[in-house]
Tab-separated table of C-alpha atoms in Angstrom:
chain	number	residue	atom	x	y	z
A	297	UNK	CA	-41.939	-67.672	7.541
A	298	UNK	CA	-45.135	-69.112	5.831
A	299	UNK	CA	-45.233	-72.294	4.112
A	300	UNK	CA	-46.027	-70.872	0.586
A	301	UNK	CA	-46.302	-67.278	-0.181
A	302	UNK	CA	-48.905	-66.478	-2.384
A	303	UNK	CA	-48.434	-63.557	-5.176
A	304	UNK	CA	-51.350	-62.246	-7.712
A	305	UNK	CA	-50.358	-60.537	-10.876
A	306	UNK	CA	-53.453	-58.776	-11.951
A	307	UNK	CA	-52.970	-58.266	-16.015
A	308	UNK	CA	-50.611	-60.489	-18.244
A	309	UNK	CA	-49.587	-57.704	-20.444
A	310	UNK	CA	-46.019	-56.954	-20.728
A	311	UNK	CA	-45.217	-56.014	-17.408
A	312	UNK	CA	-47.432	-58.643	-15.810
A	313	UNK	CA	-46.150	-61.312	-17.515
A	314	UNK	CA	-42.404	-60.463	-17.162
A	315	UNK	CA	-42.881	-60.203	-13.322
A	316	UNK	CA	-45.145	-63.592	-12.920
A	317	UNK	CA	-41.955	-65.222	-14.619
A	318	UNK	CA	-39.453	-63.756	-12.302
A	319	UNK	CA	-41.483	-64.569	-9.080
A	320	UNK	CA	-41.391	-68.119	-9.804
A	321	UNK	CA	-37.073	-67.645	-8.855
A	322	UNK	CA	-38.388	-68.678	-5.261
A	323	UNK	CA	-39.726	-72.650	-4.783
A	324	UNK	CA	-41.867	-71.093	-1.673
A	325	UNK	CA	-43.924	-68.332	-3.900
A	326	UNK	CA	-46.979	-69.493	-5.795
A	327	UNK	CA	-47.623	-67.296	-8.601
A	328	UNK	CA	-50.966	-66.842	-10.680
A	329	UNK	CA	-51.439	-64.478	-13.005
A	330	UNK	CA	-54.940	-63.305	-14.203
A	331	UNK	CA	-55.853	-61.777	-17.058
A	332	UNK	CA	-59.146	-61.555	-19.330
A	333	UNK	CA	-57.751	-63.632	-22.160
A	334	UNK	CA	-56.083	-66.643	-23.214
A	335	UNK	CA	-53.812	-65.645	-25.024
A	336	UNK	CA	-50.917	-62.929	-24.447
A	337	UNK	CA	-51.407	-59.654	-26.961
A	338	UNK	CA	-48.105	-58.554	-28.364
A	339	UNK	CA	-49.802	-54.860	-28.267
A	340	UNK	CA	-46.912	-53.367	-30.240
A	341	UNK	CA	-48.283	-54.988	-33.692
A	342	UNK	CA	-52.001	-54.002	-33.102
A	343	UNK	CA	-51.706	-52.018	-35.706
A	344	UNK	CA	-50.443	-55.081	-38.333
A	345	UNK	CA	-53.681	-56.744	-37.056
A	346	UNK	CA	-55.624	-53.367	-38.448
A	347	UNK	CA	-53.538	-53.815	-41.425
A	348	UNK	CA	-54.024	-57.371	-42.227
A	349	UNK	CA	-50.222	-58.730	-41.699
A	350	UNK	CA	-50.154	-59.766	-38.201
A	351	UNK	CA	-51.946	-61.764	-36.070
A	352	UNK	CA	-50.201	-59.257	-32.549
A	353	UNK	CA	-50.869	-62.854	-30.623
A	354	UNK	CA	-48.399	-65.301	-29.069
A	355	UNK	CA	-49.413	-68.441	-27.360
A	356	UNK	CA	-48.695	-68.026	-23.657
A	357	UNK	CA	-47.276	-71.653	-23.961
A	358	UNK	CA	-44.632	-69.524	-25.418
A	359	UNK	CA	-43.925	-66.885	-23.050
A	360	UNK	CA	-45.094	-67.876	-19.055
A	361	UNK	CA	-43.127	-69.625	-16.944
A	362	UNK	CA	-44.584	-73.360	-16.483
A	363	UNK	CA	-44.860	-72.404	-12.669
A	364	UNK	CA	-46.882	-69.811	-13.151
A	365	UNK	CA	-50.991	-70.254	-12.694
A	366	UNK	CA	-53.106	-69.063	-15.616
A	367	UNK	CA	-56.707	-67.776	-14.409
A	368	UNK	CA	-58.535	-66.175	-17.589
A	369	UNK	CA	-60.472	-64.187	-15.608
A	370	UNK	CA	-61.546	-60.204	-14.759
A	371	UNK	CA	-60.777	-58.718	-11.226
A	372	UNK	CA	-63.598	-56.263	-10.635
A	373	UNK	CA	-62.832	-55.559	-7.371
A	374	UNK	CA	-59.466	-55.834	-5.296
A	375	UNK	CA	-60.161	-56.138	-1.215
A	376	UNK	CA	-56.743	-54.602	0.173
A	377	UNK	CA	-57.846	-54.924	3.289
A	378	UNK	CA	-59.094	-58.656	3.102
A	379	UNK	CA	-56.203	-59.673	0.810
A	380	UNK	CA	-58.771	-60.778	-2.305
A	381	UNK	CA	-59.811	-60.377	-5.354
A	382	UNK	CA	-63.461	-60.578	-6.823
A	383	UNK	CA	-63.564	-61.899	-10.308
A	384	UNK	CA	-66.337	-61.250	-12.938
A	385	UNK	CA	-66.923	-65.307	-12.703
A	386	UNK	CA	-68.527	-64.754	-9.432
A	387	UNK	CA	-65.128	-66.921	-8.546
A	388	UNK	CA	-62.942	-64.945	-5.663
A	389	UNK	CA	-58.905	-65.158	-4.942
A	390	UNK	CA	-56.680	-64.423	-2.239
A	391	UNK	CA	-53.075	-63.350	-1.985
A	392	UNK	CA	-50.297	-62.279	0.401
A	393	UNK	CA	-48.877	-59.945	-2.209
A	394	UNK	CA	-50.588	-58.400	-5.392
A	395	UNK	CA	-48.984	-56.966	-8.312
A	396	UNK	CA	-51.204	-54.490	-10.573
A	397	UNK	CA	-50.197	-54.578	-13.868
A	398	UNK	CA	-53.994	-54.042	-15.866
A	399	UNK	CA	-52.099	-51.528	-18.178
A	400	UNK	CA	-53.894	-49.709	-20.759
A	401	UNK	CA	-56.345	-49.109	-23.579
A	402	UNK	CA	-58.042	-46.562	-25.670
A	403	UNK	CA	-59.094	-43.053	-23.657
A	404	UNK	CA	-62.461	-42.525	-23.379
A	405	UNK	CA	-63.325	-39.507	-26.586
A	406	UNK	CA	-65.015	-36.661	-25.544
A	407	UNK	CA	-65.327	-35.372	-29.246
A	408	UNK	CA	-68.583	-35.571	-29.950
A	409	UNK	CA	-69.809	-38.447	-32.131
A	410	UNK	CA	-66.469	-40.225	-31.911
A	411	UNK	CA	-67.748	-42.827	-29.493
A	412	UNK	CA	-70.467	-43.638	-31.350
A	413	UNK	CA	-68.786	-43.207	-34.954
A	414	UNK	CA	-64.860	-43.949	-34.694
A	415	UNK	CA	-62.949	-46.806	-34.264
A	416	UNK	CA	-60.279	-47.259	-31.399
A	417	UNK	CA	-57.168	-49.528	-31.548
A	418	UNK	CA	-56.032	-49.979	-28.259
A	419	UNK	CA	-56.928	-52.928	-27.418
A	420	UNK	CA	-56.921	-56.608	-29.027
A	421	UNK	CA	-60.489	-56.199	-28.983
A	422	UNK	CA	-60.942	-52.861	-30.582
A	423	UNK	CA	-58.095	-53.636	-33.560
A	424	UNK	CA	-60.001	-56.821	-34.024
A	425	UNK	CA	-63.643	-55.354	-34.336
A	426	UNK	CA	-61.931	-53.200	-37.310
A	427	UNK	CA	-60.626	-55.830	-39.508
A	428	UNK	CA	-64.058	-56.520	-41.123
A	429	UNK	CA	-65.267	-53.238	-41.366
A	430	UNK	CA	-62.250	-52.290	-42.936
A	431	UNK	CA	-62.640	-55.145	-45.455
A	432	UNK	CA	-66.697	-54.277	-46.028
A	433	UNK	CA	-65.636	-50.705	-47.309
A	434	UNK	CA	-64.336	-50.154	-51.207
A	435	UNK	CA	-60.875	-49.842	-51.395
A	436	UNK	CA	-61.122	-46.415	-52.315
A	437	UNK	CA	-62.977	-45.158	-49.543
A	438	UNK	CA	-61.607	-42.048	-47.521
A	439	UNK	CA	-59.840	-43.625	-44.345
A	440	UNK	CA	-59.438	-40.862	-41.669
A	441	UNK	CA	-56.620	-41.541	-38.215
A	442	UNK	CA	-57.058	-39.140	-35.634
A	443	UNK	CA	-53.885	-38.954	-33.576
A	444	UNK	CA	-50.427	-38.510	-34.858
A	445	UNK	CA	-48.416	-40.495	-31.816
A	446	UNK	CA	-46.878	-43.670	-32.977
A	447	UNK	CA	-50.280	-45.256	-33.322
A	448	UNK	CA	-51.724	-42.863	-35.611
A	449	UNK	CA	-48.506	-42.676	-37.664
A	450	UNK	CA	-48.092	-46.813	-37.562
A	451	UNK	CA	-51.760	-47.439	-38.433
A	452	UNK	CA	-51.710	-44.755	-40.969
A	453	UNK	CA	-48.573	-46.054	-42.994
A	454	UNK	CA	-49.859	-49.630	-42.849
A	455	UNK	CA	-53.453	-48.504	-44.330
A	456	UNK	CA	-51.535	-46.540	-46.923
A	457	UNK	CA	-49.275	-49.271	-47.757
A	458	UNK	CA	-51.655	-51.736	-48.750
A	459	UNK	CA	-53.457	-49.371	-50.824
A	460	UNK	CA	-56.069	-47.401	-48.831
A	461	UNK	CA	-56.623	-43.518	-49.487
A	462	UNK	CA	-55.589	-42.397	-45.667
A	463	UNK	CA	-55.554	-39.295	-44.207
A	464	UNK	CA	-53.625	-38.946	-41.020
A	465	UNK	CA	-55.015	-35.790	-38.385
A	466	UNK	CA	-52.564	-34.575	-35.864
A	467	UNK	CA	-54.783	-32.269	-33.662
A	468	UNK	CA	-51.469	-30.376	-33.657
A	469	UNK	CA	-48.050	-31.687	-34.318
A	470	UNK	CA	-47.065	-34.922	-36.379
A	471	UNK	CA	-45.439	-37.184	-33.938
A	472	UNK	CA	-44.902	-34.895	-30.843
A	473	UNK	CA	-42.307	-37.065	-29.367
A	474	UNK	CA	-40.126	-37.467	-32.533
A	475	UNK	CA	-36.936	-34.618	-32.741
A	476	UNK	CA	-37.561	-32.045	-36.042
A	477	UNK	CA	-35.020	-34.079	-38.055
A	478	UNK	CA	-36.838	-37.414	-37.480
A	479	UNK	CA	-40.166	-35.583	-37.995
A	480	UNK	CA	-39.071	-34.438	-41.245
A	481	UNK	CA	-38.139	-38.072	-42.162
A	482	UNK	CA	-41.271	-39.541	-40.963
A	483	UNK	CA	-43.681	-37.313	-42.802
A	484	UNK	CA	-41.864	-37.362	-45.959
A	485	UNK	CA	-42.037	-41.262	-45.613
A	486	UNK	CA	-46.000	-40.498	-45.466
A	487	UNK	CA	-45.928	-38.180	-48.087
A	488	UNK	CA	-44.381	-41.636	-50.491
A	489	UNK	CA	-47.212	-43.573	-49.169
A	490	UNK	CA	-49.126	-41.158	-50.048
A	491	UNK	CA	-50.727	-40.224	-46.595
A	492	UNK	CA	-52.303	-37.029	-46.402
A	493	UNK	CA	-50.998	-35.725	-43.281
A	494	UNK	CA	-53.025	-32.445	-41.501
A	495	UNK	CA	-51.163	-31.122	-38.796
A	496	UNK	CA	-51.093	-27.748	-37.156
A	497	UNK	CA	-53.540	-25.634	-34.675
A	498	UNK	CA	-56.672	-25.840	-37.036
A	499	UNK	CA	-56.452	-30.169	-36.628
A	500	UNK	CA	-58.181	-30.644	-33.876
A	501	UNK	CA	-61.298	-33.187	-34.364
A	502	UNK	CA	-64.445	-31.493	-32.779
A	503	UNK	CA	-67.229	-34.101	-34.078
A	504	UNK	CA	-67.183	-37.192	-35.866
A	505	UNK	CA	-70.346	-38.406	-38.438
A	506	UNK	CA	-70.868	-41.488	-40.082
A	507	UNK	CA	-69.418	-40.542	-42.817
A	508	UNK	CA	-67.101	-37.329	-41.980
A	509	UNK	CA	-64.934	-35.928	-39.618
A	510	UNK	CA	-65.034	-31.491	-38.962
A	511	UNK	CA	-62.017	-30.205	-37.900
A	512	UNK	CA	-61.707	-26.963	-35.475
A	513	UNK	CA	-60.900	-24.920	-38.412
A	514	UNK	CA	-63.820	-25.447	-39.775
A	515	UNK	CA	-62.869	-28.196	-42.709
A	516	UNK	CA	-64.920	-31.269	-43.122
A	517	UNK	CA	-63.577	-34.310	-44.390
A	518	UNK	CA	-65.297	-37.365	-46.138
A	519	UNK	CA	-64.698	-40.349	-44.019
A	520	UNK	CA	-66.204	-43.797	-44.867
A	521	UNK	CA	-63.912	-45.200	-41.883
A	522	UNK	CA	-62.863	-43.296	-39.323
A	523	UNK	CA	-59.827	-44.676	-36.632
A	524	UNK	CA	-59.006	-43.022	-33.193
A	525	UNK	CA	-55.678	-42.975	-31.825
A	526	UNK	CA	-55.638	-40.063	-30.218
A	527	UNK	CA	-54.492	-40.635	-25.971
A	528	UNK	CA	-54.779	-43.822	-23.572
A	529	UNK	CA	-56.611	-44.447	-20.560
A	530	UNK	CA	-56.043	-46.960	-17.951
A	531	UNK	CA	-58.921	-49.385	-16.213
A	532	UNK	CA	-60.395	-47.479	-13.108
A	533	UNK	CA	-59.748	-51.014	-11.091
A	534	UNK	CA	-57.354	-49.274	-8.712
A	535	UNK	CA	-60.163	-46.039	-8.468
A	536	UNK	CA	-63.104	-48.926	-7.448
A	537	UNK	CA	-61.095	-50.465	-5.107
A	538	UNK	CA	-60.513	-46.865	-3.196
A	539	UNK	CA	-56.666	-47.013	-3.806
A	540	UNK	CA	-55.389	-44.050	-4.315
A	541	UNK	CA	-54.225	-43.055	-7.559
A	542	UNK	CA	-53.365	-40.323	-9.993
A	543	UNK	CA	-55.677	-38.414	-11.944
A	544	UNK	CA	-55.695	-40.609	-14.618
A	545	UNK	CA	-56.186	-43.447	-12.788
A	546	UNK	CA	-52.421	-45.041	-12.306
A	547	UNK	CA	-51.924	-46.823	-8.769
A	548	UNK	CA	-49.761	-44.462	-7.011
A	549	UNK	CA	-46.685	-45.855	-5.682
A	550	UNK	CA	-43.207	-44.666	-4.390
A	551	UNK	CA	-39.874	-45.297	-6.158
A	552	UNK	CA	-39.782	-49.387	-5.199
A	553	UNK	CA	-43.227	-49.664	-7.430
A	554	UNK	CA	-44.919	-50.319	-3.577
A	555	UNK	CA	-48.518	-48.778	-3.301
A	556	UNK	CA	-48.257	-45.972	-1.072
A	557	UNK	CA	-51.556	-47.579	0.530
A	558	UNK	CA	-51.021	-50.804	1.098
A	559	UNK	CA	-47.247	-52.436	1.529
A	560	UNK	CA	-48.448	-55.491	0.127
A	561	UNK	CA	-49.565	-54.107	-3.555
A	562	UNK	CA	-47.249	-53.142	-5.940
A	563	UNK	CA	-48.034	-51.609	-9.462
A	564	UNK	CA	-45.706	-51.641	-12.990
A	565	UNK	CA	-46.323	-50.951	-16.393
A	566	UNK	CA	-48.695	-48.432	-17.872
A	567	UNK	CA	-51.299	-48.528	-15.114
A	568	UNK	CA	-48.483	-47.331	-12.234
A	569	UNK	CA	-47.256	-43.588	-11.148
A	570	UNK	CA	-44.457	-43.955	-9.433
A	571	UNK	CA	-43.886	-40.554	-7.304
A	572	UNK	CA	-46.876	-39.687	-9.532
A	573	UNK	CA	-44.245	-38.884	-12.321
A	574	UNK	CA	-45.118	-42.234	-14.520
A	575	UNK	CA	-42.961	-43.206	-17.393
A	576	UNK	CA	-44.094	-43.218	-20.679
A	577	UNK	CA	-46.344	-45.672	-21.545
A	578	UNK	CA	-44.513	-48.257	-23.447
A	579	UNK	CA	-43.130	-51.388	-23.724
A	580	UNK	CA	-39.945	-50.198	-23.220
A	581	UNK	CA	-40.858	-49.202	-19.527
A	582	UNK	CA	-43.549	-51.895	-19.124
A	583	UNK	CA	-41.157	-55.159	-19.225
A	584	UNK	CA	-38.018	-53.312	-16.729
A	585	UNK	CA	-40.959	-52.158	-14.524
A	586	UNK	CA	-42.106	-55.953	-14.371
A	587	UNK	CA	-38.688	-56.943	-13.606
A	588	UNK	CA	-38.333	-54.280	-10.939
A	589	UNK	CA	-41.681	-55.162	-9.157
A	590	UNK	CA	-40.698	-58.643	-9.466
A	591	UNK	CA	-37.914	-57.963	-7.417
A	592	UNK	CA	-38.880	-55.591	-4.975
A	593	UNK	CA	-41.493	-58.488	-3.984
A	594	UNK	CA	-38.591	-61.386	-3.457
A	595	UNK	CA	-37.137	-58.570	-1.449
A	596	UNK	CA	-39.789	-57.999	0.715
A	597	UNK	CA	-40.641	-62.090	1.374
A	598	UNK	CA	-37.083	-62.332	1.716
A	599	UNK	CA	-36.922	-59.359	4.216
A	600	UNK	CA	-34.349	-57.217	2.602
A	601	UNK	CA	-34.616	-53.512	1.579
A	602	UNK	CA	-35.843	-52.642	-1.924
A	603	UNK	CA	-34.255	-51.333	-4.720
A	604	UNK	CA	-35.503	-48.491	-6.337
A	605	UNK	CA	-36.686	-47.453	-9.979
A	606	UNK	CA	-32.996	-47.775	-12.593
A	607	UNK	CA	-34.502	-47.894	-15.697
A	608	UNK	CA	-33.271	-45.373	-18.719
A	609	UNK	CA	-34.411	-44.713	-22.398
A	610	UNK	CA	-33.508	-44.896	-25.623
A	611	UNK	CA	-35.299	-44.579	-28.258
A	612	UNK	CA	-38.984	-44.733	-29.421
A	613	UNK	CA	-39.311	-46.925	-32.819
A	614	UNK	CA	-42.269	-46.339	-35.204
A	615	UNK	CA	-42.854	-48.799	-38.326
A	616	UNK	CA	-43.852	-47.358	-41.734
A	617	UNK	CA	-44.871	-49.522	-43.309
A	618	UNK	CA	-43.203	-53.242	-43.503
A	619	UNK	CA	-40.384	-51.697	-45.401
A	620	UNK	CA	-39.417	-48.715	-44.042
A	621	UNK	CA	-39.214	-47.029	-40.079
A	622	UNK	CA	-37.468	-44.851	-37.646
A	623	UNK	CA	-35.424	-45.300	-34.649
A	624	UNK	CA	-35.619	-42.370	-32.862
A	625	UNK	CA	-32.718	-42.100	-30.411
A	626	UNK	CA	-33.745	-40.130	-26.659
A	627	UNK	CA	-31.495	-39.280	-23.673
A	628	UNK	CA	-31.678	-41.315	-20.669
A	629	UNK	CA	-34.576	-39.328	-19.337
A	630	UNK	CA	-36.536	-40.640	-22.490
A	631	UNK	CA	-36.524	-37.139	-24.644
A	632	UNK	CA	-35.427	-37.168	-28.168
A	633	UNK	CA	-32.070	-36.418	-29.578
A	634	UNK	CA	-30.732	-35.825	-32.958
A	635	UNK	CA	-29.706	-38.620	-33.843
A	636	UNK	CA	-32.344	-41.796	-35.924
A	637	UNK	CA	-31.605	-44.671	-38.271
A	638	UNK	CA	-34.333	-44.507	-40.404
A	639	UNK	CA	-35.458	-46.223	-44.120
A	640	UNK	CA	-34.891	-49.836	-44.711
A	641	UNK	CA	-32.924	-50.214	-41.528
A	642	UNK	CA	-35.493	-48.277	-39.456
A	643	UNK	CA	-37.705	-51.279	-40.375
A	644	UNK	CA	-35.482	-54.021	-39.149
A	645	UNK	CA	-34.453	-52.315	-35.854
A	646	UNK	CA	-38.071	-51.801	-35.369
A	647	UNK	CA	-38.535	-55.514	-36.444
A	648	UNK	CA	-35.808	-56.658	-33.944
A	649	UNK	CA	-37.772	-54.486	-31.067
A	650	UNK	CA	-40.978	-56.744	-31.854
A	651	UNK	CA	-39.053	-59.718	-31.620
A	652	UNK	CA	-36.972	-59.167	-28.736
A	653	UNK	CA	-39.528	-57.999	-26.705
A	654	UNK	CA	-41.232	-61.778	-27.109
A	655	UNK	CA	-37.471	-63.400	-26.331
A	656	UNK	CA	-37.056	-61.402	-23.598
A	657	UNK	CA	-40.202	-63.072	-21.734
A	658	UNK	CA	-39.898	-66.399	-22.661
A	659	UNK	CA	-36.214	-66.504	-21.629
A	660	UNK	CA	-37.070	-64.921	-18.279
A	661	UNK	CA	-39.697	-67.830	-18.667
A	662	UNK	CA	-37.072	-70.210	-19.126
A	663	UNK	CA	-34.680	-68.799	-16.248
A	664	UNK	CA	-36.011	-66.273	-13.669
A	665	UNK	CA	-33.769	-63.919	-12.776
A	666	UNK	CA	-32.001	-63.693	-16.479
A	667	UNK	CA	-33.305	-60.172	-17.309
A	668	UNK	CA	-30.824	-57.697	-16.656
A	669	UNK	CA	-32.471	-54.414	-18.490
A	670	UNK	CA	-34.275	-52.768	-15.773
A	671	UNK	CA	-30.753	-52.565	-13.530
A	672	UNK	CA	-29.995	-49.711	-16.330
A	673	UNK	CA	-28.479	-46.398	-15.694
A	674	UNK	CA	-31.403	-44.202	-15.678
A	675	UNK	CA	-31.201	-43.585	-11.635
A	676	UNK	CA	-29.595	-39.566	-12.073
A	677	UNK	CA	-32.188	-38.745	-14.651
A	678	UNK	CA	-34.888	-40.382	-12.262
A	679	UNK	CA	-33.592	-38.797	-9.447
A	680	UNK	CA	-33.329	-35.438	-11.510
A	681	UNK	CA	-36.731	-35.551	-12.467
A	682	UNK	CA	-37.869	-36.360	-9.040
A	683	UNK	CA	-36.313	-33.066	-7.557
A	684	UNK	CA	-37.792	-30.725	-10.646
A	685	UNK	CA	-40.827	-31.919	-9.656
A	686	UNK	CA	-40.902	-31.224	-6.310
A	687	UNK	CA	-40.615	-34.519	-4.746
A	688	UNK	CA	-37.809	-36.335	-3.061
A	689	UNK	CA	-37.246	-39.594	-3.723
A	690	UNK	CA	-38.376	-41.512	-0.220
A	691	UNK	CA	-36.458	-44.037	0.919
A	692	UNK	CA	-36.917	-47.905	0.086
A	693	UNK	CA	-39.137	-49.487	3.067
A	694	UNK	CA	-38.092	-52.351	4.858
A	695	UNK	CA	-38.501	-55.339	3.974
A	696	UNK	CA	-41.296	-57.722	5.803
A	697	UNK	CA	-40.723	-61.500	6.545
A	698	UNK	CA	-43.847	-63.764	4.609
């Protein structure tokens, strides 16, 4: 065995960040972790820093392991072949193992105008380029969100709340994810905020103006600010490099999160396809992913077998506002059920999520190893979804000695 094993995380998101922390379990594994800025973006409040009542930034003081090797840098080219890394510095790094964890950001609109005229929110960047133009228009100007995930429905209640006149466009349903009864609940939370919500076949945005948006049914609405929501898109990193991935642009992988090109890159979190059936991007599946790539890596230096994927569901939890949300319960293979705490309490489970999610990383910061959620019981309802699909789950590969 080497010396020193060297292992790249490539993003310091959620899932990158999670598995940096748990690599640094093994005294022999230098970990660095790369990522374009110096801070870490608690993406799940992005839309408080639209709103005005959250800065969605933690000092990574505060969540990375002291082991681990900050580099604020931008890999714009991975060499699986040479084991490196090119960096936008001109600067270059090498690795024995690699972990790709870019995630994600806003999808590129092919609505006509809407590059050029809206405003996306899916990144630090974008959310932060909104603030001001936000605060330059009257407080009575039209605000339009296209997209009705949780997004659209978070940014839309937050506007609303603090006094903006916001109309919220589906392009089809209101929160497609959500079951009937915790639709109802959401839009008649809207409704009190007094969000005009358009939802239904004729919602769809075909072009976007300066100061309107024209919906397929042939409406036009006034919009002095216009905010777009609506789908995410990964960085084409993986796609540059020639690795292969899916259509979207995920790094294709089999069930142990190892690239199905290279057994030395691994992938987790928004920008990985496992079996090319990816879960929903979230931080729900982003952190257990981390923790699962974390550990199929010690298992590989170590030169046992891999587990595979464990994770389950179990809920998706949308703010409305900072006094009111819902917890929308889901199965195990992440579709929703009945059941939602929603109102007042909504808003503090939600609140707890945001929270937790930050503990979670700087305890695993604290002591590798101590996050348990990813050994979950969502391995039938994986395994079920695998076999639907088409595609049995292959077996773990060996581990390699370092």
């Amino acid at each position: 065995m080497n010396e020193n094993t060297e292992v790249v995380v490539i993003g310091g998101g959620y899932a990158g960040v999670m598995a940096a922390n748990r690599l640094t379990q093994r005294p022999d594994v230098t970990v660095t972790l790369v990522n374009p800025r110096p801070d870490f973006v608690h993406r799940i409040r992005l839309h408080q820093l639209v709103g005005g009542t959250d800065g969605a930034v933690v000092d990574y003081r505060d969540v990375l392991a002291e082991g681990v090797r900050l580099v604020v840098d931008t890999v714009t080219r991975i060499d699986a072949a040479g084991r490196g890394l090119e960096l936008a510095s001109g600067g270059a790094l090498g690795y024995d193992y690699l972990v790709y964890a870019v995630g994600s950001g806003s999808a590129d609109p092919s609505v006509p105008g809407a590059a050029e005229h809206a405003y996306p929110i899916g990144t630090f960047e974008e959310a932060r380029r909104l603030r001001p133009v936000l605060d330059a228009a009257p407080a009575t100007a039209p605000v339009t969100v296209v997209g009705a995930g949780p997004t659209g429905i978070e940014t839309a209640a937050e506007l609303a709340e603090a006094g903006r006149a916001v109309t919220l466009v589906c392009g089809g349903v209101l929160g497609p994810y959500l079951h009937p009864r915790g639709r109802r609940s959401v839009a008649k939370r809207l409704a009190r905020l007094g969000v005009t919500v358009l939802d239904g076949p004729d919602t769809k945005v075909t072009a976007v103006t300066p100061d309107a948006v024209r919906l397929s049914g042939g409406r036009e609405l006034p919009s002095a600010v216009t905010i777009w929501t609506a789908g995410f898109g990964v960085p084409d990193l993986a796609v540059r490099s020639g690795l292969s991935t899916d259509a979207l642009g995920r790094l294709l992988t089999d069930e142990t999160l190892t690239s199905v090109d290279d057994d030395r890159v691994f992938a987790a979190g928004d920008s990985a396809a496992p079996s090319g059936l990816p879960l929903r991007m979230s931080c729900q599946a982003a952190m257990p992913m981390g923790a699962r790539v974390a550990d199929t890596v010690l298992s590989v230096i170590g030169g046992e077998r891999p587990e595979t994927l464990n994770q389950s569901f179990a809920a998706q939890c949308i703010s409305l506002g900072r006094g009111d949300g819902i917890f929308q319960f889901a199965s195990r293979s992440d579709v929703a059920v009945w059941f939602k705490i929603d109102g007042r309490l909504g808003a503090k489970l939600k609140e707890l999520v945001c929270t937790s999610v930050v503990k979670h990383l700087a305890d695993e910061a604290g002591k590798p190893g101590a996050y348990r959620l990813h050994r979950g019981s969502g391995g039938p309802a994986r395994r079920q979804q695998l076999e639907q699909a088409g595609r049995a789950e292959a077996p773990a590969p060996a581990g390699r000695v370092a």
